Amino acid sequence: MTTLDQTAFKQLDADKRLQNPVFKDATGEAGRFGFRGEIAIKFAQQYADEARPPELTADQVIAVAQEGKPGLDFMAAYLLSFEYLKPLADAMGSTLTPEGKYFLFCNNIDLSTRYQVPYRGATFYVLPIDEATVYNELLDLLYLERIDLKRLNSAGKVDKIAETALKFSDTFPTMSYEEGLAVMGPVRNPNENRPV
């Protein structure tokens, strides 16, 4: 049974970046460990013993790593702003590799656009998202039927999404991080229109 410490998640866990897990366990695939939850990008300043939530997170994360490999094979996440790609990549460091498939759904890029953004040796598929979830958007992108996933347990769902994502071969226009900053829209306030 694969443990977190045998995978690239070990460093992220040691850095306390794996937050609010809804799944954090070995999957059904031999040697694979999966995670669903949030990744802390920037921590709030700590005072004494108080535990503060991170200032910045990548949300709705789905990711897998293979035992003995230095990086994550697959990750998908929600970012409120495209601008957070850089601090996310910096926070994740060597767990991002040239071979990995990384999908970032950003709230402030044009809904009609999709890009590939090379950064720190990894390539990110950057896609728009509005009111949907990363999970549902991934299923649409990867042509996965919801009905087929319904029968699977949490580990099975992570496996199925990861396996399909690892075969993803579509290409989108390449854009640098700096070009992305120039074309991204305003950052939405995630708390607006919420009842008090």
Coordinates of C-alpha atoms in Angstrom, one line a residue:
M1 CA 0.0 0.0 0.0
T2 CA 1.5 3.3 -1.1
T3 CA 1.9 6.0 1.5
L4 CA 2.2 9.7 1.2
D5 CA 5.8 9.6 2.3
Q6 CA 6.8 7.5 -0.7
T7 CA 5.6 10.2 -3.2
A8 CA 6.1 13.8 -4.2
F9 CA 3.3 14.7 -1.7
K10 CA 5.8 14.2 1.1
Q11 CA 7.4 17.6 0.8
L12 CA 4.1 19.4 0.3
D13 CA 2.7 17.7 3.4
A14 CA 5.8 18.6 5.4
D15 CA 5.4 22.2 4.3
K16 CA 1.7 22.0 5.5
R17 CA 0.5 22.9 2.0
L18 CA -2.0 20.0 1.8
Q19 CA -5.1 21.6 3.4
N20 CA -8.7 20.5 4.0
P21 CA -8.4 17.1 2.4
V22 CA -11.6 15.4 1.2
F23 CA -9.4 12.6 -0.1
K24 CA -5.8 11.9 0.9
D25 CA -4.9 8.2 0.4
A26 CA -3.6 5.5 -1.8
T27 CA -5.8 5.0 -4.9
G28 CA -6.7 1.7 -6.5
E29 CA -3.8 2.0 -9.0
A30 CA -0.6 0.3 -7.8
G31 CA 2.0 2.8 -6.5
R32 CA -0.3 5.8 -6.8
F33 CA -1.3 8.3 -4.1
G34 CA -4.1 10.8 -4.6
F35 CA -5.2 14.1 -3.0
R36 CA -8.3 16.2 -3.2
G37 CA -8.5 19.4 -1.2
E38 CA -6.7 22.7 -1.2
I39 CA -3.0 23.6 -1.6
A40 CA -1.7 26.5 0.5
I41 CA 0.1 29.0 -1.7
K42 CA 0.9 31.8 0.8
F43 CA 0.6 31.4 4.6
A44 CA -0.7 34.1 6.9
Q45 CA 1.7 35.4 9.5
Q46 CA 1.6 33.2 12.6
Y47 CA 1.4 34.8 16.1
A48 CA 2.4 32.5 19.0
D49 CA 0.4 29.2 18.7
E50 CA -2.6 30.4 16.8
A51 CA -3.5 28.6 13.6
R52 CA -4.5 30.9 10.8
P53 CA -5.9 29.8 7.5
P54 CA -3.6 30.5 4.5
E55 CA -3.8 33.9 2.8
L56 CA -3.9 32.3 -0.6
T57 CA -4.9 28.8 -1.7
A58 CA -5.4 26.8 -4.9
D59 CA -8.9 25.3 -4.4
Q60 CA -10.7 22.2 -5.6
V61 CA -7.4 20.4 -6.2
I62 CA -7.3 16.9 -7.6
A63 CA -3.8 15.5 -7.8
V64 CA -1.9 12.2 -8.0
A65 CA 1.7 11.2 -7.6
Q66 CA 3.4 7.9 -8.3
E67 CA 5.6 6.2 -5.7
G68 CA 9.3 6.9 -6.2
K69 CA 8.7 9.7 -8.8
P70 CA 10.0 13.2 -7.9
G71 CA 6.9 15.1 -9.1
L72 CA 3.1 15.1 -9.3
D73 CA 1.9 13.3 -12.4
F74 CA -1.4 15.2 -12.6
M75 CA -3.0 18.1 -10.9
A76 CA -6.0 20.2 -11.5
A77 CA -7.0 23.3 -9.4
Y78 CA -9.1 26.4 -9.2
L79 CA -7.4 29.8 -9.0
L80 CA -9.3 33.0 -8.3
S81 CA -6.7 34.9 -10.5
F82 CA -4.4 33.8 -13.2
E83 CA -1.7 35.9 -11.4
Y84 CA -1.5 33.2 -8.7
L85 CA 0.0 30.7 -11.2
K86 CA 3.5 32.0 -10.3
P87 CA 3.2 31.9 -6.5
L88 CA 1.6 28.4 -6.8
A89 CA 4.4 27.1 -9.0
D90 CA 7.0 28.7 -6.6
A91 CA 5.3 27.1 -3.6
M92 CA 5.2 23.7 -5.3
G93 CA 8.8 23.8 -6.4
S94 CA 10.2 20.5 -7.6
T95 CA 6.9 18.7 -7.3
L96 CA 6.1 20.2 -10.8
T97 CA 7.9 18.4 -13.6
P98 CA 8.1 18.7 -17.4
E99 CA 6.3 15.4 -17.8
G100 CA 3.3 16.3 -15.5
K101 CA -0.1 17.3 -16.7
Y102 CA -1.3 20.4 -14.8
F103 CA -4.7 22.1 -15.4
L104 CA -5.5 25.5 -13.8
F105 CA -9.0 26.8 -14.0
C106 CA -8.7 30.6 -13.6
N107 CA -11.7 32.8 -12.8
N108 CA -10.4 35.9 -14.5
I109 CA -9.5 34.7 -18.0
D110 CA -11.8 35.2 -21.0
L111 CA -14.4 32.4 -21.2
S112 CA -13.6 31.9 -24.9
T113 CA -9.9 31.3 -24.4
R114 CA -7.6 28.4 -23.4
Y115 CA -3.8 28.6 -23.1
Q116 CA -0.7 26.6 -22.4
V117 CA 1.7 28.5 -20.1
P118 CA 5.2 27.2 -19.6
Y119 CA 6.6 28.1 -16.2
R120 CA 9.5 26.8 -14.1
G121 CA 10.0 23.8 -16.5
A122 CA 6.4 22.7 -16.3
T123 CA 3.5 23.4 -18.7
F124 CA 0.1 24.5 -17.4
Y125 CA -3.1 24.1 -19.3
V126 CA -4.9 27.4 -18.3
L127 CA -8.7 27.3 -18.8
P128 CA -11.5 29.6 -17.9
I129 CA -14.1 28.9 -15.3
D130 CA -17.0 30.9 -14.1
E131 CA -19.6 29.3 -11.8
A132 CA -18.8 25.6 -12.4
T133 CA -16.5 23.3 -10.4
V134 CA -13.1 22.0 -11.4
Y135 CA -14.5 18.5 -11.2
N136 CA -17.3 19.1 -13.6
E137 CA -15.1 21.2 -16.0
L138 CA -12.5 18.4 -16.0
L139 CA -15.1 15.8 -16.9
D140 CA -16.3 17.9 -19.8
L141 CA -12.7 18.6 -21.0
L142 CA -11.7 14.9 -20.8
Y143 CA -15.0 13.6 -22.2
L144 CA -15.8 11.6 -19.1
E145 CA -19.4 10.5 -18.5
R146 CA -20.7 11.5 -15.0
I147 CA -22.7 8.3 -14.9
D148 CA -19.6 6.2 -15.2
L149 CA -17.9 7.9 -12.4
K150 CA -21.0 7.8 -10.1
R151 CA -20.4 4.1 -9.5
L152 CA -16.8 4.6 -8.4
N153 CA -15.6 5.4 -4.9
S154 CA -13.4 8.4 -4.2
A155 CA -10.2 6.6 -5.0
G156 CA -11.7 5.3 -8.2
K157 CA -12.9 8.7 -9.3
V158 CA -9.4 10.2 -8.7
D159 CA -7.8 7.3 -10.7
K160 CA -10.2 7.6 -13.6
I161 CA -9.8 11.4 -13.9
A162 CA -6.0 11.1 -13.6
E163 CA -5.6 8.3 -16.1
T164 CA -7.7 10.2 -18.7
A165 CA -5.9 13.5 -18.0
L166 CA -2.5 11.8 -18.4
K167 CA -3.5 10.9 -22.0
F168 CA -4.7 14.4 -22.7
S169 CA -2.9 15.6 -25.9
D170 CA -4.9 18.7 -27.1
T171 CA -2.8 21.8 -27.6
F172 CA -3.8 25.4 -27.0
P173 CA -2.0 28.6 -28.0
T174 CA 1.1 29.1 -25.9
M175 CA 1.3 32.2 -23.8
S176 CA 3.9 33.4 -21.3
Y177 CA 3.1 34.2 -17.7
E178 CA 3.7 37.9 -18.4
E179 CA 1.4 37.9 -21.5
G180 CA -1.2 36.2 -19.3
L181 CA -1.0 39.0 -16.7
A182 CA -1.6 41.6 -19.5
V183 CA -4.8 39.9 -20.8
M184 CA -6.3 38.7 -17.6
G185 CA -9.5 40.3 -16.3
P186 CA -10.3 41.9 -12.9
V187 CA -10.2 39.6 -9.9
R188 CA -13.7 38.9 -8.7
N189 CA -14.5 39.3 -5.0
P190 CA -15.4 35.7 -4.0
N191 CA -17.6 37.1 -1.1
E192 CA -19.8 39.3 -3.2
N193 CA -23.5 38.5 -3.4
R194 CA -23.3 36.1 -0.5
P195 CA -25.9 36.4 2.3
V196 CA -24.5 37.8 5.5

